[in-house]
C-alpha atoms as one frame of an Amber mdcrd trajectory, in Angstrom:
protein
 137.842  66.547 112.112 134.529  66.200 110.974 132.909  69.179 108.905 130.109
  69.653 111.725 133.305  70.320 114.329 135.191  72.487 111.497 132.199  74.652
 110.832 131.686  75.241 114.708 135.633  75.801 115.437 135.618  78.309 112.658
 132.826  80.668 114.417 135.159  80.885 117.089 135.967  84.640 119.000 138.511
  86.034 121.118 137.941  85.916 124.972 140.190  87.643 127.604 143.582  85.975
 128.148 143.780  85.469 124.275 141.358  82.051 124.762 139.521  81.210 121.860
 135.802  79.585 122.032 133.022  78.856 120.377 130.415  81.230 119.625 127.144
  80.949 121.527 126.970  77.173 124.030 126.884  75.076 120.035 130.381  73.067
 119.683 129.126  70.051 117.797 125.749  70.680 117.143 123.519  69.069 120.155
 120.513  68.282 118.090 119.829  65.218 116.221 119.857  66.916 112.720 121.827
  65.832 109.785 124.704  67.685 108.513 122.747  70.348 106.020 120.249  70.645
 109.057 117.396  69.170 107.912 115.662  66.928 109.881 116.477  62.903 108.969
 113.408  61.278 106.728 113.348  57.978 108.827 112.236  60.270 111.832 108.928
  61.314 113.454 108.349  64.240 114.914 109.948  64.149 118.675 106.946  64.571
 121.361 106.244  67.067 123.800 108.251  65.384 126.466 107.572  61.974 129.187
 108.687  61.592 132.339 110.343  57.847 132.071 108.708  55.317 134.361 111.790
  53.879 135.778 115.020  55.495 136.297 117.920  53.341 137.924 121.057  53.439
 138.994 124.247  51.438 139.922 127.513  51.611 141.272 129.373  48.356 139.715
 132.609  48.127 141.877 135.404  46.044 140.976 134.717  42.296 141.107 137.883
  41.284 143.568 138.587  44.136 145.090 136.676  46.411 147.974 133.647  48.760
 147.469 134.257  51.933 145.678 133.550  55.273 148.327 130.851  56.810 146.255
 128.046  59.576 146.506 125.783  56.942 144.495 125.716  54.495 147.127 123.387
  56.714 149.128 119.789  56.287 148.062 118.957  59.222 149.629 121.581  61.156
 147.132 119.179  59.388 143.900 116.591  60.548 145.426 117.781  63.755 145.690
 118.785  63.372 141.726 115.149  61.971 140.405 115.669  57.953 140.805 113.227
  55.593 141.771 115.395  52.830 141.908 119.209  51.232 143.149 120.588  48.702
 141.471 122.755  47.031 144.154 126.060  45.470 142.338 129.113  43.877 144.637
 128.818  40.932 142.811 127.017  38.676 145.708 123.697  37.918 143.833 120.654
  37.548 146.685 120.870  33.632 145.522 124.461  33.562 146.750 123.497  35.047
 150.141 120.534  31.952 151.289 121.022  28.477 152.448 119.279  26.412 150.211
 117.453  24.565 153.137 114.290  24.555 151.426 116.185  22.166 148.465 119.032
  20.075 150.671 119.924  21.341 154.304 123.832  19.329 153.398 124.446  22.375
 151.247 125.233  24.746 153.769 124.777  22.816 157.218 124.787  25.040 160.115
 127.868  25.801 161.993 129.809  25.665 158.486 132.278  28.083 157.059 130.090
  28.519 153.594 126.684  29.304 155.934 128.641  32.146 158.135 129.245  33.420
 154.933 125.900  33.119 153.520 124.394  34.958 156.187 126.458  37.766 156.125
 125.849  38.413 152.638 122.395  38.070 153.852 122.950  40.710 156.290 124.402
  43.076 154.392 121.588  42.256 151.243 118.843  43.479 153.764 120.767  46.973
 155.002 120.782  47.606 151.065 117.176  47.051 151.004 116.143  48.992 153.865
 117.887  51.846 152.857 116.905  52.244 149.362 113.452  51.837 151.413 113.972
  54.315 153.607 115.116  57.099 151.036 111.782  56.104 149.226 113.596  54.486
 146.173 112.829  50.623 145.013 115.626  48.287 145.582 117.127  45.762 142.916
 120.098  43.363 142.864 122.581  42.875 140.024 122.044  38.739 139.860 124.659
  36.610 137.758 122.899  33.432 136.213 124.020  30.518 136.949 125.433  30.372
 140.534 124.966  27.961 142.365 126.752  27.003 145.509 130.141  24.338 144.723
 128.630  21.969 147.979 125.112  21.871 145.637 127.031  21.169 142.105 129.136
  18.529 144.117 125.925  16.510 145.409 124.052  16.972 141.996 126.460  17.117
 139.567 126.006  14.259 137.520 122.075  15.437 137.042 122.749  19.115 136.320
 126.140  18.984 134.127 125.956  18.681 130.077 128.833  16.798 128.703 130.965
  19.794 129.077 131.201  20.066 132.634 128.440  23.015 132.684 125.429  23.676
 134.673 123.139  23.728 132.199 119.497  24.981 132.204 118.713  21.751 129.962
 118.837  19.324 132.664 115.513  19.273 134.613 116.643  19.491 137.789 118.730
  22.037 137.163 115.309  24.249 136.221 114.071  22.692 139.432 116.894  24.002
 141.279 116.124  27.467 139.854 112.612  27.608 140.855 113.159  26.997 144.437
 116.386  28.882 144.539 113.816  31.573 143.356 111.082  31.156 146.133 113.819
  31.220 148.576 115.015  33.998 147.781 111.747  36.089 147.849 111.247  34.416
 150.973 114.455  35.374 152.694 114.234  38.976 151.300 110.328  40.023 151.045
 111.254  43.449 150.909 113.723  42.826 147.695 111.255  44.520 144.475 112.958
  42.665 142.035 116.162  41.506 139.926 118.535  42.789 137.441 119.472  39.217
 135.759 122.821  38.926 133.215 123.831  36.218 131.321 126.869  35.931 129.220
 129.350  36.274 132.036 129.796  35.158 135.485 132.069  36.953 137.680 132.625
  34.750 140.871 135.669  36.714 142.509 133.718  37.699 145.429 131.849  34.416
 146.259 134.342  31.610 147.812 131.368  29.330 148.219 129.880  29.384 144.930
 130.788  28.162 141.241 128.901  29.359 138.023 128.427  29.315 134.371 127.309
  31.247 131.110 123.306  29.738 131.104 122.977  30.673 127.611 124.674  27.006
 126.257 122.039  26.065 123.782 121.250  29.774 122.347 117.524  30.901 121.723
 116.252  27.826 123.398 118.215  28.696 126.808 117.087  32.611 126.925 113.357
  30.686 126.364 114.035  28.416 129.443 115.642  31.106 131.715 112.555  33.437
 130.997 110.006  30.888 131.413 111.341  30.006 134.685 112.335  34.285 135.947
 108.589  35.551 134.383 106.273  32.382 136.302 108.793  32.613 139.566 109.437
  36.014 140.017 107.123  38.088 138.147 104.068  36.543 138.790 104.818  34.310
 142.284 106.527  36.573 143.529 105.254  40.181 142.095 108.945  41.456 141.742
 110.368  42.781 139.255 112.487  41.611 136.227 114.632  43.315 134.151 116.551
  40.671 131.660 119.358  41.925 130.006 120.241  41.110 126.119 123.857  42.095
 127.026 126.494  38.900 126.918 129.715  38.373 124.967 130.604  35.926 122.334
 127.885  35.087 119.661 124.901  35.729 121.695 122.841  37.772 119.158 120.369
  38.782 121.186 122.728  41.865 122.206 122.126  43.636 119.118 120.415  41.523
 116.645 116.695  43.174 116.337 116.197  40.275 113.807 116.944  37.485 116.548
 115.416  39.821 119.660 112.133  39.620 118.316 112.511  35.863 117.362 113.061
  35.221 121.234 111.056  37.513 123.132 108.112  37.444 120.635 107.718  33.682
 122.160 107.653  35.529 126.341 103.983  36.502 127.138 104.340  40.357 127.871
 103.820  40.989 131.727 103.973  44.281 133.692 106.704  43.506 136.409 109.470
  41.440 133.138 111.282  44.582 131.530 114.471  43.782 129.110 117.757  46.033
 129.785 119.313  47.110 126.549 123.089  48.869 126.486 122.866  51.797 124.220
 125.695  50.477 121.785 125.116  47.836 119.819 128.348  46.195 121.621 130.114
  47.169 124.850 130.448  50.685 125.700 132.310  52.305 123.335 132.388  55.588
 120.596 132.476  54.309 117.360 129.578  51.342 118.030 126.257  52.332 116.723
 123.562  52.891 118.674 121.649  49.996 119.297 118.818  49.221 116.854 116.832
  46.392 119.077 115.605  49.443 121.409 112.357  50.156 120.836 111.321  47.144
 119.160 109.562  44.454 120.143 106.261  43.975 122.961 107.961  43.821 125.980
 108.753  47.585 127.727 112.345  48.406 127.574 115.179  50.236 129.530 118.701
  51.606 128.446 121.548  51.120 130.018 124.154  54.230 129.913 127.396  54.026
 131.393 128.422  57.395 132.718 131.906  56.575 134.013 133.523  55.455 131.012
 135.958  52.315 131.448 137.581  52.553 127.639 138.125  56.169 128.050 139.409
  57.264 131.125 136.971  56.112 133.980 136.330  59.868 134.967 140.060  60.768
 135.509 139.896  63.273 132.894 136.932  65.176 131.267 134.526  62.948 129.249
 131.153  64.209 128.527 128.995  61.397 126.940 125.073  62.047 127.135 124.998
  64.777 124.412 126.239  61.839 121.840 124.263  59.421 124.229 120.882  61.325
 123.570 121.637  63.303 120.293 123.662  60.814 118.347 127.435  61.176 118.562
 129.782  63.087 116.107 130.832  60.161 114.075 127.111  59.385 113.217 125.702
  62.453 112.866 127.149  62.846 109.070 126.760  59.709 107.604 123.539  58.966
 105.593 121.060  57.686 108.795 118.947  54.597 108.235 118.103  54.469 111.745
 118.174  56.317 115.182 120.973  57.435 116.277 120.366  58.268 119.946 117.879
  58.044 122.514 116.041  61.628 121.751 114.965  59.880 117.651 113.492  56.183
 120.395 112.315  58.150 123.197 108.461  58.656 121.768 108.014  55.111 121.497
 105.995  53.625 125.246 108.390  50.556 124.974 111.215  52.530 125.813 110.233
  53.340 129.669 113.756  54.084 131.454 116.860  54.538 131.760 119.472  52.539
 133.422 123.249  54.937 134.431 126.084  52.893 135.806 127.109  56.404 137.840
 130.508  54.219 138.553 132.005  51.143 137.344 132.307  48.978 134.611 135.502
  47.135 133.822 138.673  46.895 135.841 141.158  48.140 138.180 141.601  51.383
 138.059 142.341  54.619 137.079 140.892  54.972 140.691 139.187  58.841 141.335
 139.516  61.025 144.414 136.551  63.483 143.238 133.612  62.098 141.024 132.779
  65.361 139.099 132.815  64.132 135.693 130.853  60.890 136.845 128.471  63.073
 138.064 127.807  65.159 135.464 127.091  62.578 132.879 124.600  61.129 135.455
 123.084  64.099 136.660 122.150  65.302 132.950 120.948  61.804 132.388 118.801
  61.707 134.723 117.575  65.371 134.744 116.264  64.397 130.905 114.566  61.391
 131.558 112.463  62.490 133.773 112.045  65.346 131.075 112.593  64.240 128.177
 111.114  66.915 125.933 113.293  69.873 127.658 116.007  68.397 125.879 120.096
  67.644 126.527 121.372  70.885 126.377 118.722  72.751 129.063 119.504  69.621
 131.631 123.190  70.446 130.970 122.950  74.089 131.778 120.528  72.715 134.542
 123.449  70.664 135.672 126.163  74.051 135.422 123.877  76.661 137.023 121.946
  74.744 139.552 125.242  72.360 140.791 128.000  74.567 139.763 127.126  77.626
 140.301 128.221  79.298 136.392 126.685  81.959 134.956 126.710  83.490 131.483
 129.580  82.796 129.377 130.854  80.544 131.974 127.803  77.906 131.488 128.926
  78.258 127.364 132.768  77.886 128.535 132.093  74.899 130.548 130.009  73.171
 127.452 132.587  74.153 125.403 134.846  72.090 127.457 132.975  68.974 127.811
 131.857  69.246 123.871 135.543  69.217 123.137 136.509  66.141 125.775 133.691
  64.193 123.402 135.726  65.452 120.271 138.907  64.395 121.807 137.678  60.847
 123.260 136.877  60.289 119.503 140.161  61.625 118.327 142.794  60.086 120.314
 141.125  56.691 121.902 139.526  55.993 118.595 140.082  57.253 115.278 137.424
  59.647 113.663 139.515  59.223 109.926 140.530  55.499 110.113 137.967  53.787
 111.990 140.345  51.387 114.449 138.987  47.341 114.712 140.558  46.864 118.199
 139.018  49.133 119.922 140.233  47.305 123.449 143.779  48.539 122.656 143.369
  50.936 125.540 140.785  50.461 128.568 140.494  50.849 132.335 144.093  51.619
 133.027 146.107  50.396 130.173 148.079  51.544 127.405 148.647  48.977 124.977
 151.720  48.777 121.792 152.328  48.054 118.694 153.226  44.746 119.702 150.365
  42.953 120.359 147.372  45.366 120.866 147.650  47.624 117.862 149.061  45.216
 114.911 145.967  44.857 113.016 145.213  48.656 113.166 149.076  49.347 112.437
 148.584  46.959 109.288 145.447  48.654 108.022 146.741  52.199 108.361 150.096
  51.413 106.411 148.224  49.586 103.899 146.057  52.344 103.245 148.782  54.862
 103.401 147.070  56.832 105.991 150.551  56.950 108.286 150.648  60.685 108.516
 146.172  61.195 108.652 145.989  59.304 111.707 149.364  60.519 112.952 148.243
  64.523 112.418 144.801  63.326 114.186 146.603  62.273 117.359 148.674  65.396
 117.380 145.239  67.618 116.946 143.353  65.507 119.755 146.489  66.134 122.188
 145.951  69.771 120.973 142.084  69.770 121.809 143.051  69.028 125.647 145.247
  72.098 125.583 142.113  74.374 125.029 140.610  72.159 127.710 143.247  72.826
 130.040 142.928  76.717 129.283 138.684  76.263 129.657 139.429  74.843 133.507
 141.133  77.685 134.576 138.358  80.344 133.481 135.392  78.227 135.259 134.830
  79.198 138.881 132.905  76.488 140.279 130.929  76.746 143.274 133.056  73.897
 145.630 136.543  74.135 146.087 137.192  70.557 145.508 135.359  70.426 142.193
 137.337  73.600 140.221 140.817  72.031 141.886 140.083  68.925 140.455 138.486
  70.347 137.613 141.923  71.957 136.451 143.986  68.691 137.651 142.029  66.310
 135.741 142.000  68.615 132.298 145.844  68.417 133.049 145.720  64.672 133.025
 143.624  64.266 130.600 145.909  66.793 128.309 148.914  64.389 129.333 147.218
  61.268 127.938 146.715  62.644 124.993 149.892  63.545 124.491 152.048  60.172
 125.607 149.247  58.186 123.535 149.976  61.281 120.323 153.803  60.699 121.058
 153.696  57.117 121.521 152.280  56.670 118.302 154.574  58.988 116.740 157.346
  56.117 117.751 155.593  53.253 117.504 153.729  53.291 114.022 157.315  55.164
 113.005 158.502  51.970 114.014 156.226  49.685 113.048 156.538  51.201 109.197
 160.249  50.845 109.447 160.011  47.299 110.371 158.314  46.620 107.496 160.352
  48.668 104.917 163.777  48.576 106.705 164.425  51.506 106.882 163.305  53.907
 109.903 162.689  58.126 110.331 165.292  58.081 113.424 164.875  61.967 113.638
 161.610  61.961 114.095 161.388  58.705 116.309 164.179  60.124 118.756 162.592
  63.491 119.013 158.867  62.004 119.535 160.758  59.415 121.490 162.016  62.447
 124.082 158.955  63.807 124.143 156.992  60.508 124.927 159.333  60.635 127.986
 159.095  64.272 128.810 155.469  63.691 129.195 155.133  60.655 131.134 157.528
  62.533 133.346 154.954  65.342 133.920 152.365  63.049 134.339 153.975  61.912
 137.411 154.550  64.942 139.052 150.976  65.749 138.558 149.783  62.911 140.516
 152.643  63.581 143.230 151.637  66.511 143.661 147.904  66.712 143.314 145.846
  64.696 146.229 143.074  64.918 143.834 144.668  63.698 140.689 143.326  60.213
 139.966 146.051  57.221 139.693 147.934  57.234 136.487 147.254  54.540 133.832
 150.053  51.758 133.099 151.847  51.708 129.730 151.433  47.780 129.647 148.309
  45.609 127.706 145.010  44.870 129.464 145.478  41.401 130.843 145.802  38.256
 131.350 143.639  37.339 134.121 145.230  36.433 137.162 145.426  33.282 139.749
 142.604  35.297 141.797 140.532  35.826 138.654 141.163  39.838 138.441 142.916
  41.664 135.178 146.189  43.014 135.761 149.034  44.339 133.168 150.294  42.242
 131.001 153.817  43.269 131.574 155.489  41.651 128.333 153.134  43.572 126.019
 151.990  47.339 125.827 153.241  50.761 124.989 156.380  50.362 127.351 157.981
  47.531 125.595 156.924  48.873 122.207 158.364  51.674 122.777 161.610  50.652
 124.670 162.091  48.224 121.493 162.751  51.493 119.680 164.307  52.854 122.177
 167.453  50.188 121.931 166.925  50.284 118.285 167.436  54.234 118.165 170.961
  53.957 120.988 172.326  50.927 119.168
């Protein structure tokens, strides 16, 4: 563990019951210090405290599959909570929900299938709105770019496809297209105060009628075009608001690169309503990815993007506190020399950054699916509470968050930070590695386990080659131990609501059998995968790690048999490939199961 985590578990005293915890409500340190305590040279001194101008938030459900039952979905709940805005996310884009009469009435004549469909989206696009309107909250839409409807790309294709078959924002009309599309939709939904616009990926699972691309085919020049056309149509038209976001896959550097940022949106005249949306890792949303050095720079006003229910590390079935390593810089940067900030408390002084953007739920796929949303809610209720505070700091919004919505007092508010420093410790420990950074970090997510057989290989390589076998093997066995305190923690907290301390207790339970079928699993598998490479195999320990890999899956089941509140399990299969109907599912040659089970024959043969 790192020294910062040693020097805190050593200052530990005894509680009733024999439960050891940390002195005082420290665990790893929840200031953005460096590891002798003095304060880092790059950094100025942190300001009195602002109240963020925008704070938003969104439930992303599932592409594919129906809504997610959520507290978040009622505006009047973020009001309640400190939000001025809803980001509305089902993955049916306003511009998917009008009729495109204004550019060709054939698209969707009426009477047809495609327009019944159209209007419904409409429909429900317009409750959205006059709710969040109603609760005294702006409303936004999540908005893929490009979709366009298949009827349109039928009649036009052969003026708005490049040589590849794609729509492509280089083809006049297509920009045409875009404009109106634009005017429509501010026409059709006057009440609508603006967009939340991603490029990179298209997800068309939930829109029969439609068809879409990646926009971003020609690099810098296509975020240029796209911007040209969102900033004159919507910002200034219109007078909605934009809120572009850098985040796409592949080589797109305008994710992370704050070389390549500036090189693009240096060329956008600033305007008041067109806002860029920055995730707070430099890639997707996991530990181990740097914070991400393009926030705060630049001219145009900023907001950051924090995902509070975790898809690579459990989703909220389990304990996972995230916004003291979100705002203070997480363990595994707070030791290493610092050339830059680390979290949003060293950004948060500079007037670009002006909000914050939590995902409350979603992000990713399928399940583990919750019954209770407690640890979703803390992670977004402590957001929250410090942006529109920013200078009372993480730790007061957190004891905000267990006095005020828990009801703890005393030792119990330092037992229940205690718990959710640890879950952070333990997230590092056993879905990552804190003492042999891992490359494929997407060898667990949402709810799958993958193997040694496809997922982990690289990782398995580098370990052995290092000959850091047993390092990485003891870390596993100390995360899995981690989640026993946890478990102990959950059943000295009384919280206020029934529901929440049952399901407080169940979910430390499942979160303490993950990490041991993933510590176990290991055992075999990297047992295994060092045999297979020097041809000879520890059979003792494989059989016995082997047993208790099964013991453990076995009490993972009963759990969820016999808890109504226990979220579903996670499968012990790969994440992937996508299916006929365009959703993830288990990939049900490859993952921990048949790694293990390979073993398994070996060891009965």
């Amino acid at each position: 563990m790192c020294a910062a985590f040693d020097r805190e578990t050593s200052r530990r005293t005894a509680l009733r019951g024999g439960l050891v915890l940390a002195a005082g409500a420290a665990g790893m340190a929840s200031t953005a210090l460096t590891a002798t305590g003095a304060a880092p040279a790059f950094a100025d001194p942190k300001p009195a405290g602002r109240r963020l101008p925008f704070l938003l938030d969104m439930v992303q459900n599932n592409p594919g599959e129906p809504s997610f039952s959520s507290r978040f979905n009622d505006p009047v709940k973020l009001k309640e909570y400190g939000y001025d805005g809803q980001v509305i996310n089902e993955f049916k884009p306003p511009h998917a929900a009008i009729t495109f009469d204004s550019f060709d009435p054939r698209v969707f004549p009426a009477g047809s299938p495609g327009r019944a469909w159209v209007e419904a989206a409409a429909r429900t696009i317009d409750t959205h709105i006059a709710r969040a309107h109603a609760a005294g909250i702006a409303a936004y839409v999540f908005t893929d770019i490009i979709v366009l409807p298949k009827r349109l790309v039928e009649l036009y294709g052969d003026q708005i496809l490049d040589d590849k078959g794609r729509i492509s924002l280089d083809r006049p009309l297509t920009q045409r297209i875009h404009r109106l599309m634009l005017r429509e939709v501010f026409t059709r939904f006057p009440g609508l105060d603006g967009l939340v616009v991603r490029t990179g990926e298209t997800y068309l699972q939930n829109m029969p009628f439609h068809t879409g691309n990646n926009p971003i085919t020609s690099g810098e020049s296509s975020h240029l075009t796209l911007l040209g056309v969102l900033r004159d149509e919507v910002c200034v038209r219109a007078g909605k608001r934009v809120f572009y976001r850098t985040w796409s896959t592949g080589s797109d550097k305008l994710t992370s690169d704050p070389a390549f940022y500036r090189r693009v949106t240096d060329q956008v005249e600033t305007h008041e309503n067109l806002l860029f949306s920055i995730k707070h890792t430099a890639k997707d949303f996991w530990r181990t990815i740097p914070f991400n050095q393009t926030i705060g720079v630049g001219r145009h006003r900023q907001i950051v993007e924090v995902q509070c229910q975790r898809e690579y590390e459990g989703k909220g079935a389990f304990p996972n506190y995230v916004i003291d390593g979100v705002v203070n810089g997480f363990e595994e940067f707070r030791a290493t020399p610092r050339t830059g900030p680390i979290g949003l408390a060293d950004v948060v002084g500079n007037p670009i950054v002006a909000g914050i953007w939590t995902w409350s739920r979603g992000g990713g796929w399928r399940g583990p699916y919750l019954h209770n949303e407690l640890w979703c809610d803390l992670n977004t209720w402590v957001m929250a509470r410090w942006a529109r505070d920013t200078g009372q700091g993480e730790e007061a919004a957190f004891t905000a968050y267990a006095t005020t919505r828990l009801g703890l007092r005393g030792d119990q508010v330092r037992r229940f930070r205690r718990l959710a420093l640890l879950s952070a410790a333990g997230v590092l420990r056993g879905h990552y590695s804190a003492v042999h950074p891992m490359g494929r970090l997407m060898w667990t997510r949402d709810q799958f386990l993958g193997g040694s057989d496809k997922d982990l290989v690289s990782d398995f390589d580098a370990v052995l080659g290092a000959g850091r076998m047993a390092v990485v093997l003891d870390e596993k066995q100390r995360a899995a131990r981690m989640w026993d305190e946890i478990v102990a923690l959950s059943w000295t907290l009384p919280l206020r609501e029934h529901a929440d301390r049952e399901y407080l207790r169940v979910s430390a339970r499942y979160g303490q059998s993950w990490h041991r079928v993933v510590h176990h699993g290991w055992e075999v598998m990297l047992r295994g995968y060092a045999g297979d490479r020097a041809g000879r195999y520890d059979r003792t320990a494989m059989r016995h790690h082997l047993h208790r890999y099964d013991a453990e899956w076995e009490r993972w089941r009963r759990l969820a048999a016999d808890e109504p509140s226990c979220a579903t399990l996670y499968q012990p299969y790969s994440f992937g490939p996508k299916g006929p109907d365009g959703l993830y599912d288990a990939d049900p040659d490859h993952g921990m199961k048949p790694a293990t089970d390979r073993y398994r024959a070996m060891l009965s043969a």
